[in-house]
Tab-separated table of C-alpha atoms in Angstrom:
chain	number	residue	atom	x	y	z
A	493	GLU	CA	71.282	22.191	-8.298
A	494	HIS	CA	69.163	20.363	-5.471
A	495	ALA	CA	67.325	17.107	-6.384
A	496	ARG	CA	64.054	18.440	-5.551
A	497	THR	CA	64.352	21.600	-7.899
A	498	ARG	CA	65.209	19.238	-10.786
A	499	VAL	CA	62.052	17.092	-10.058
A	500	ALA	CA	59.834	20.417	-9.894
A	501	LEU	CA	61.375	21.723	-12.913
A	502	ALA	CA	60.668	18.414	-14.777
A	503	GLY	CA	57.176	18.596	-13.630
A	504	LEU	CA	56.933	22.257	-15.027
A	505	ALA	CA	58.180	20.967	-18.402
A	506	SER	CA	55.858	18.007	-18.364
A	507	SER	CA	53.010	20.260	-17.969
A	508	TYR	CA	54.116	22.343	-20.910
A	509	LEU	CA	54.582	19.092	-23.125
A	510	MET	CA	51.017	17.955	-22.334
A	511	THR	CA	49.349	21.336	-23.226
A	512	GLY	CA	51.257	21.272	-26.512
A	513	ASP	CA	53.974	23.690	-25.877
A	514	ALA	CA	56.856	21.682	-26.722
A	515	ALA	CA	59.056	24.599	-27.447
A	516	ARG	CA	59.114	25.738	-23.846
A	517	ALA	CA	59.319	22.110	-22.394
A	518	ALA	CA	62.392	21.254	-24.326
A	519	PRO	CA	65.014	23.600	-22.945
A	520	ILE	CA	63.736	22.821	-19.350
A	521	PHE	CA	64.281	19.118	-19.808
A	522	GLU	CA	67.538	19.546	-21.378
A	523	ALA	CA	68.572	21.677	-18.187
A	524	VAL	CA	67.325	19.081	-15.987
A	525	ALA	CA	69.066	16.309	-18.325
A	526	ASP	CA	72.425	17.992	-17.866
A	527	ALA	CA	72.041	18.734	-14.292
A	528	TRP	CA	71.472	15.171	-13.487
A	529	GLU	CA	74.438	13.889	-15.610
A	530	GLU	CA	76.714	16.465	-13.664
A	531	ARG	CA	75.729	15.044	-10.501
A	532	VAL	CA	75.138	11.444	-11.045
A	533	GLY	CA	76.557	10.635	-14.286
A	534	PRO	CA	75.426	9.965	-17.826
A	535	GLN	CA	74.133	6.301	-17.160
A	536	HIS	CA	72.315	6.939	-14.182
A	537	SER	CA	68.440	6.025	-14.418
A	538	GLU	CA	67.636	9.692	-13.471
A	539	THR	CA	69.856	11.019	-16.436
A	540	LEU	CA	68.446	8.549	-18.655
A	541	THR	CA	64.928	9.319	-17.953
A	542	ALA	CA	65.572	13.127	-18.199
A	543	ARG	CA	67.075	12.658	-21.606
A	544	SER	CA	64.341	10.674	-22.803
A	545	ASN	CA	61.890	13.315	-21.632
A	546	HIS	CA	63.949	15.755	-23.543
A	547	ALA	CA	63.814	13.624	-26.607
A	548	ARG	CA	60.004	13.462	-26.543
A	549	ALA	CA	59.936	17.353	-26.480
A	550	LEU	CA	62.256	17.410	-29.504
A	551	ALA	CA	60.384	14.774	-31.421
A	552	ARG	CA	57.210	17.045	-31.027
A	553	LEU	CA	59.235	19.690	-32.799
A	554	GLY	CA	60.323	17.502	-35.562
A	555	ASP	CA	64.028	17.869	-34.325
A	556	ALA	CA	66.194	14.986	-35.652
A	557	ARG	CA	68.150	14.965	-32.517
A	558	ALA	CA	65.339	13.169	-30.779
A	559	GLU	CA	65.975	9.815	-32.256
A	560	ASP	CA	69.423	9.354	-30.820
A	561	LEU	CA	68.324	10.573	-27.296
A	562	LEU	CA	65.635	8.013	-27.483
A	563	ARG	CA	67.911	5.292	-28.660
A	564	GLY	CA	70.486	6.183	-26.195
A	565	ALA	CA	68.005	6.124	-23.251
A	566	TYR	CA	66.930	2.665	-24.209
A	567	GLU	CA	70.369	1.362	-24.644
A	568	GLY	CA	71.320	2.681	-21.243
A	569	ARG	CA	68.091	1.546	-19.580
A	570	GLU	CA	69.131	-2.019	-20.872
A	571	ARG	CA	72.590	-1.867	-19.481
A	572	ILE	CA	71.495	-0.800	-15.920
A	573	PHE	CA	68.332	-2.875	-15.705
A	574	GLY	CA	68.497	-5.668	-18.186
A	575	PRO	CA	66.567	-6.265	-21.234
A	576	ASP	CA	63.202	-7.412	-19.611
A	577	ASP	CA	62.987	-4.793	-16.944
A	578	SER	CA	59.577	-2.394	-17.566
A	579	ARG	CA	61.701	0.622	-17.564
A	580	THR	CA	63.956	-0.779	-20.349
A	581	LEU	CA	60.932	-2.019	-22.249
A	582	TYR	CA	59.370	1.476	-22.057
A	583	GLY	CA	62.659	2.960	-23.577
A	584	LEU	CA	62.370	0.401	-26.275
A	585	PHE	CA	58.663	1.686	-26.986
A	586	GLN	CA	59.557	5.213	-27.099
A	587	TRP	CA	62.366	4.702	-29.731
A	588	ALA	CA	60.095	2.384	-31.924
A	589	HIS	CA	57.013	4.492	-31.520
A	590	HIS	CA	59.267	7.591	-32.610
A	591	LEU	CA	60.249	5.484	-35.915
A	592	ARG	CA	56.777	4.207	-36.626
A	593	ARG	CA	55.222	7.907	-36.121
A	594	ASN	CA	57.847	9.167	-38.724
A	595	GLY	CA	56.876	6.592	-41.206
A	596	ARG	CA	60.220	4.461	-40.827
A	597	LEU	CA	58.089	1.218	-40.564
A	598	ASP	CA	60.894	-1.039	-41.871
A	599	GLU	CA	63.003	0.199	-38.875
A	600	ALA	CA	60.278	0.101	-36.263
A	601	GLU	CA	59.040	-3.321	-37.121
A	602	PRO	CA	61.803	-5.520	-35.364
A	603	LEU	CA	61.831	-3.310	-32.632
A	604	LEU	CA	58.055	-3.536	-31.995
A	605	VAL	CA	58.020	-7.313	-32.606
A	606	GLU	CA	60.936	-7.790	-29.915
A	607	LEU	CA	58.908	-5.477	-27.714
A	608	VAL	CA	55.745	-7.335	-27.732
A	609	ALA	CA	57.583	-10.769	-27.244
A	610	ARG	CA	59.456	-9.333	-24.068
A	611	ALA	CA	56.635	-7.720	-22.817
A	612	GLU	CA	54.501	-11.188	-22.793
A	613	ARG	CA	57.461	-12.774	-20.970
A	614	ALA	CA	58.033	-10.053	-18.439
A	615	LEU	CA	54.895	-8.062	-17.664
A	616	PRO	CA	51.530	-9.381	-16.268
A	617	GLU	CA	48.872	-10.077	-18.572
A	618	ARG	CA	46.494	-7.228	-17.212
A	619	SER	CA	49.284	-4.640	-17.761
A	620	THR	CA	48.524	-1.305	-19.329
A	621	PRO	CA	52.067	-0.847	-21.016
A	622	ARG	CA	51.419	-4.574	-22.442
A	623	HIS	CA	48.144	-3.256	-24.282
A	624	ARG	CA	50.012	-0.134	-25.376
A	625	TYR	CA	52.908	-2.048	-26.953
A	626	ASN	CA	50.305	-4.438	-28.848
A	627	SER	CA	48.517	-1.408	-29.888
A	628	ASP	CA	51.640	0.221	-31.394
A	629	LEU	CA	52.481	-2.882	-33.242
A	630	GLY	CA	48.694	-3.271	-34.553
A	631	LEU	CA	49.070	0.301	-35.944
A	632	LEU	CA	52.224	-0.503	-37.612
A	633	ARG	CA	50.538	-3.779	-39.216
A	634	LEU	CA	47.643	-1.403	-40.360
A	635	ALA	CA	50.066	0.956	-41.998
A	636	GLN	CA	51.902	-1.845	-43.556
A	637	GLY	CA	48.642	-3.012	-45.368
A	638	ARG	CA	48.153	-5.911	-43.150
A	639	PRO	CA	44.604	-5.226	-41.473
A	640	ALA	CA	43.799	-8.991	-40.424
A	641	GLU	CA	46.982	-9.019	-38.319
A	642	ALA	CA	46.516	-5.373	-37.053
A	643	SER	CA	42.825	-6.436	-36.002
A	644	GLU	CA	44.237	-9.162	-33.837
A	645	LEU	CA	46.430	-6.960	-32.013
A	646	LEU	CA	44.117	-4.050	-31.927
A	647	VAL	CA	41.569	-6.010	-30.060
A	648	LEU	CA	43.758	-7.448	-27.536
A	649	ALA	CA	44.827	-3.601	-26.753
A	650	TRP	CA	41.355	-2.513	-26.638
A	651	GLU	CA	39.821	-5.005	-24.598
A	652	GLY	CA	42.883	-4.694	-22.418
A	653	PHE	CA	42.531	-1.100	-21.754
A	654	ALA	CA	38.928	-1.567	-21.144
A	655	ASP	CA	39.756	-4.084	-18.473
A	656	THR	CA	42.474	-2.301	-16.743
A	657	GLU	CA	41.471	1.442	-17.183
A	658	GLY	CA	37.704	1.313	-17.932
A	659	PRO	CA	35.613	1.388	-21.004
A	660	PHE	CA	35.313	5.441	-20.879
A	661	ASP	CA	38.934	5.931	-20.504
A	662	SER	CA	40.031	8.114	-23.381
A	663	GLU	CA	42.884	5.667	-24.629
A	664	THR	CA	40.340	3.136	-24.523
A	665	LEU	CA	37.809	4.744	-26.626
A	666	VAL	CA	40.825	5.708	-29.103
A	667	LEU	CA	41.929	2.275	-29.264
A	668	GLY	CA	38.108	1.158	-30.033
A	669	MET	CA	38.408	3.387	-33.077
A	670	ASN	CA	41.459	1.866	-34.172
A	671	TYR	CA	40.218	-1.497	-34.046
A	672	ALA	CA	37.029	-0.642	-36.006
A	673	GLY	CA	39.401	0.957	-38.555
A	674	SER	CA	41.245	-2.264	-39.148
A	675	LEU	CA	38.120	-4.092	-39.521
A	676	MET	CA	36.917	-1.422	-42.094
A	677	GLU	CA	40.285	-2.094	-43.860
A	678	SER	CA	39.597	-5.856	-43.785
A	679	GLY	CA	36.183	-5.476	-45.235
A	680	ARG	CA	34.242	-6.730	-42.032
A	681	TRP	CA	31.865	-4.057	-42.303
A	682	SER	CA	29.463	-5.261	-40.056
A	683	ALA	CA	31.950	-5.863	-37.266
A	684	SER	CA	33.159	-2.456	-37.453
A	685	LEU	CA	29.864	-1.024	-37.612
A	686	ASP	CA	28.981	-2.878	-34.278
A	687	VAL	CA	32.316	-1.608	-32.446
A	688	MET	CA	31.928	1.945	-33.830
A	689	ILE	CA	28.459	2.151	-32.748
A	690	GLY	CA	29.191	1.052	-29.235
A	691	THR	CA	32.275	3.446	-28.953
A	692	LEU	CA	30.495	6.426	-30.217
A	693	ALA	CA	28.084	5.813	-27.216
A	694	ASP	CA	31.114	5.671	-24.814
A	695	MET	CA	32.541	8.534	-26.134
A	696	ARG	CA	29.468	10.513	-25.782
A	697	GLU	CA	29.636	9.638	-21.850
A	698	GLU	CA	33.410	10.705	-21.880
A	699	PHE	CA	33.971	13.555	-24.295
A	700	ASP	CA	31.892	16.817	-25.143
A	701	GLU	CA	29.838	16.766	-28.190
A	702	ASP	CA	32.116	19.229	-29.657
A	703	ASP	CA	35.102	17.089	-29.493
A	704	PRO	CA	36.468	16.133	-32.940
A	705	ARG	CA	36.709	12.525	-32.384
A	706	ILE	CA	32.749	12.369	-32.089
A	707	CYS	CA	32.753	13.728	-35.761
A	708	LEU	CA	35.534	11.429	-36.788
A	709	MET	CA	33.358	8.715	-35.623
A	710	LEU	CA	30.188	9.807	-36.914
A	711	SER	CA	31.917	10.147	-40.272
A	712	ASN	CA	33.357	6.563	-40.096
A	713	ILE	CA	29.902	4.996	-39.265
A	714	ALA	CA	28.454	6.839	-42.332
A	715	PHE	CA	31.021	5.290	-44.466
A	716	ALA	CA	30.502	1.760	-43.129
A	717	HIS	CA	26.560	2.184	-43.900
A	718	VAL	CA	27.630	3.203	-47.465
A	719	GLN	CA	29.604	0.024	-47.999
A	720	ARG	CA	26.986	-2.015	-46.534
A	721	GLY	CA	24.322	-0.255	-48.944
A	722	GLU	CA	22.466	1.138	-46.052
A	723	SER	CA	21.876	4.591	-47.906
A	724	ARG	CA	19.427	6.160	-45.686
A	725	LEU	CA	21.317	5.390	-42.511
A	726	ALA	CA	24.445	6.741	-44.071
A	727	LEU	CA	22.567	10.167	-44.923
A	728	ALA	CA	21.447	10.707	-41.436
A	729	ARG	CA	25.082	10.142	-40.012
A	730	LEU	CA	26.390	12.337	-42.864
A	731	LEU	CA	23.828	15.051	-41.851
A	732	ASP	CA	25.077	14.688	-38.187
A	733	VAL	CA	28.733	15.233	-39.387
A	734	LEU	CA	27.638	18.369	-41.641
A	735	GLU	CA	25.771	19.655	-38.670
A	736	TRP	CA	28.872	19.291	-36.238
A	737	ARG	CA	31.310	20.859	-38.952
A	738	ASN	CA	28.814	23.836	-39.501
A	739	GLN	CA	28.724	24.607	-35.832
A	740	HIS	CA	32.922	24.182	-35.246
A	741	LEU	CA	34.553	25.232	-38.656
A	742	SER	CA	34.448	28.261	-40.609
A	743	SER	CA	32.316	28.256	-43.808
A	744	ASP	CA	35.056	27.844	-46.113
A	745	ALA	CA	36.728	25.199	-44.184
A	746	PRO	CA	37.912	22.177	-46.552
A	747	ARG	CA	36.623	19.540	-43.988
A	748	ARG	CA	33.142	21.393	-44.254
A	749	LEU	CA	33.097	21.697	-48.057
A	750	ALA	CA	33.715	17.822	-47.904
A	751	ALA	CA	30.798	17.132	-45.815
A	752	LEU	CA	28.533	19.205	-48.003
A	753	ASP	CA	29.711	16.984	-51.027
A	754	ARG	CA	28.986	13.853	-49.243
A	755	VAL	CA	25.447	14.884	-48.363
A	756	GLY	CA	24.842	16.031	-51.721
A	757	ALA	CA	26.250	12.816	-53.230
A	758	GLN	CA	24.282	10.616	-51.073
A	759	LEU	CA	20.976	12.252	-51.732
A	760	LEU	CA	21.861	11.686	-55.510
A	761	THR	CA	22.455	7.901	-54.758
A	762	LEU	CA	18.933	8.163	-53.116
A	763	GLU	CA	17.610	9.664	-56.184
A	764	ARG	CA	16.547	12.880	-54.472
A	765	PRO	CA	18.209	15.397	-56.604
A	766	GLU	CA	15.932	18.462	-55.740
A	767	GLU	CA	16.806	17.936	-52.172
A	768	ALA	CA	20.765	17.627	-52.962
A	769	LEU	CA	20.835	20.720	-55.222
A	770	PRO	CA	20.977	23.227	-52.308
A	771	TYR	CA	24.131	21.335	-50.814
A	772	PHE	CA	26.098	21.299	-54.048
A	773	GLU	CA	24.911	25.091	-54.720
A	774	GLU	CA	26.328	25.989	-51.402
A	775	LEU	CA	29.539	24.010	-52.290
A	776	ALA	CA	29.792	25.624	-55.594
A	777	SER	CA	29.772	29.043	-54.250
A	778	SER	CA	32.243	28.442	-51.736
A	779	ILE	CA	34.971	26.433	-53.922
A	780	ASP	CA	36.525	29.701	-55.162
A	781	LEU	CA	36.648	31.385	-51.839
A	782	THR	CA	38.559	28.384	-50.098
A	783	PRO	CA	42.527	28.863	-50.375
A	784	GLY	CA	44.573	26.025	-50.838
A	785	LEU	CA	41.814	23.704	-52.281
A	786	ASP	CA	43.452	21.005	-54.483
A	787	ALA	CA	42.904	21.310	-58.229
A	788	GLU	CA	41.500	17.676	-58.324
A	789	VAL	CA	39.127	18.247	-55.601
A	790	ARG	CA	37.932	21.472	-56.892
A	791	SER	CA	36.962	19.565	-60.217
A	792	SER	CA	35.306	16.720	-58.225
A	793	TYR	CA	33.228	19.189	-56.499
A	794	ARG	CA	31.977	20.869	-59.748
A	795	LEU	CA	31.564	17.630	-61.335
A	796	GLY	CA	28.945	16.520	-58.705
A	797	TYR	CA	27.237	19.919	-59.024
A	798	ALA	CA	26.914	19.409	-62.866
A	799	ARG	CA	25.420	15.931	-62.372
A	800	CYS	CA	23.063	17.111	-59.669
A	801	LEU	CA	21.901	20.063	-62.295
A	802	ALA	CA	21.349	17.191	-64.823
A	803	ALA	CA	19.485	15.139	-62.823
A	804	CYS	CA	17.262	18.007	-61.736
A	805	GLY	CA	16.710	18.659	-65.468
A	806	ARG	CA	18.525	22.024	-65.745
A	807	THR	CA	20.515	20.983	-68.843
A	808	ASP	CA	21.926	23.978	-70.134
A	809	GLU	CA	23.400	24.879	-66.775
A	810	ALA	CA	24.562	21.322	-66.328
A	811	GLU	CA	26.209	21.378	-69.903
A	812	GLU	CA	27.953	24.674	-68.775
A	813	GLU	CA	29.511	23.599	-65.550
A	814	LEU	CA	30.520	20.224	-67.166
A	815	ALA	CA	32.361	22.110	-69.736
A	816	THR	CA	34.160	24.037	-67.119
A	817	VAL	CA	35.194	20.867	-65.175
A	818	LEU	CA	36.434	19.510	-68.668
A	819	GLU	CA	38.688	22.519	-69.220
A	820	MET	CA	39.956	22.387	-65.724
A	821	GLU	CA	40.949	18.666	-65.983
A	822	ARG	CA	42.727	19.094	-69.244
A	823	ALA	CA	44.713	21.851	-67.773
A	824	ARG	CA	45.330	19.712	-64.686
A	825	LEU	CA	46.547	16.421	-66.352
A	826	ALA	CA	47.809	17.752	-69.487
A	827	GLY	CA	47.158	14.652	-71.305
A	828	ALA	CA	47.913	12.265	-68.470
A	829	ASP	CA	44.551	10.483	-68.131
A	830	ALA	CA	43.133	10.214	-71.799
A	831	ALA	CA	40.588	7.708	-70.497
A	832	GLY	CA	39.253	10.160	-67.636
A	833	ILE	CA	39.190	13.052	-70.148
A	834	ALA	CA	37.292	10.914	-72.818
A	835	ARG	CA	34.700	9.837	-70.293
A	836	LEU	CA	34.070	13.436	-69.467
A	837	GLU	CA	33.693	14.499	-73.148
A	838	GLU	CA	31.222	11.435	-73.619
A	839	GLU	CA	29.267	12.672	-70.636
A	840	LEU	CA	29.087	16.247	-71.911
A	841	ARG	CA	28.147	14.817	-75.294
A	842	ALA	CA	25.334	13.274	-74.036
A	843	LEU	CA	24.040	16.188	-72.254
A	844	GLN	CA	24.365	17.901	-75.429
A	845	ALA	CA	22.312	15.522	-77.217
A	846	ARG	CA	19.682	15.530	-74.453
A	847	ARG	CA	19.289	19.148	-74.814
């Protein structure tokens, strides 16, 4: 019942939320919000903050009540503090962010556009929240398929965070990844690669080498090298990705199988099929041991193996593997992709003619 008790309980719930335990955080936040409302009323800033915290926990749990709480907290802050107060802007951000994260882009867009406009008017240029709001609108533009607009917003957010929070801040590094992704989506591979290589160096200063974001960045760098036709550089990074996944994932993890496939495919691109073969052989032996692997992915992996066998001159084995792929695809597509089936049949006939 005492204010200090409510503050302490809110701190405990925040700790649970930060460690990913939203299920324990949510009821504590709700109890704190109820206690504040009982003592100071539903429209008091303390009550609204507590309701907002409760909504954050519910959002992590996928609870539909989160949206109404976030909207209510924003509208209450706007009534109390006015439209341009930093607390009001943060409430609007939480509501819009929730909508964007749940794929409701059309509803989130006008809120984020309004938020960015208000923040430019009300907040200092060197303001961390302002950078964060630019980032959220940039990510929305990226999801809408508007990468050029996304890049303009994300570079502002990235450079702003680097200025106010430092280049090694974890959020700065994530923003660097997002900005690089928008450049990739725009087809600006060289610019994207420059950003990613610099960000990777910074990440290695800030994160442990086993952090999955290191692996993601290596994978993106490899993809950019492929797009630039830099096959040997791409292979080096793909081998780094495979090494990371070998160390941190189980042998049948889908992402590890994907890394095997990409290394094998890149070696085939470099016309080094004998070196590619062990990767494809390991991949082929793991396919049926991996639960939940998509049928299309299974076919794709087996097709890569068949083509590698053919490139190595092992025509009989390649023919057998390709025939298996053809049957898998006929069963999967049930006539839906006649052109794709025809291409596989032609490839099989070519192998048979060679034999």
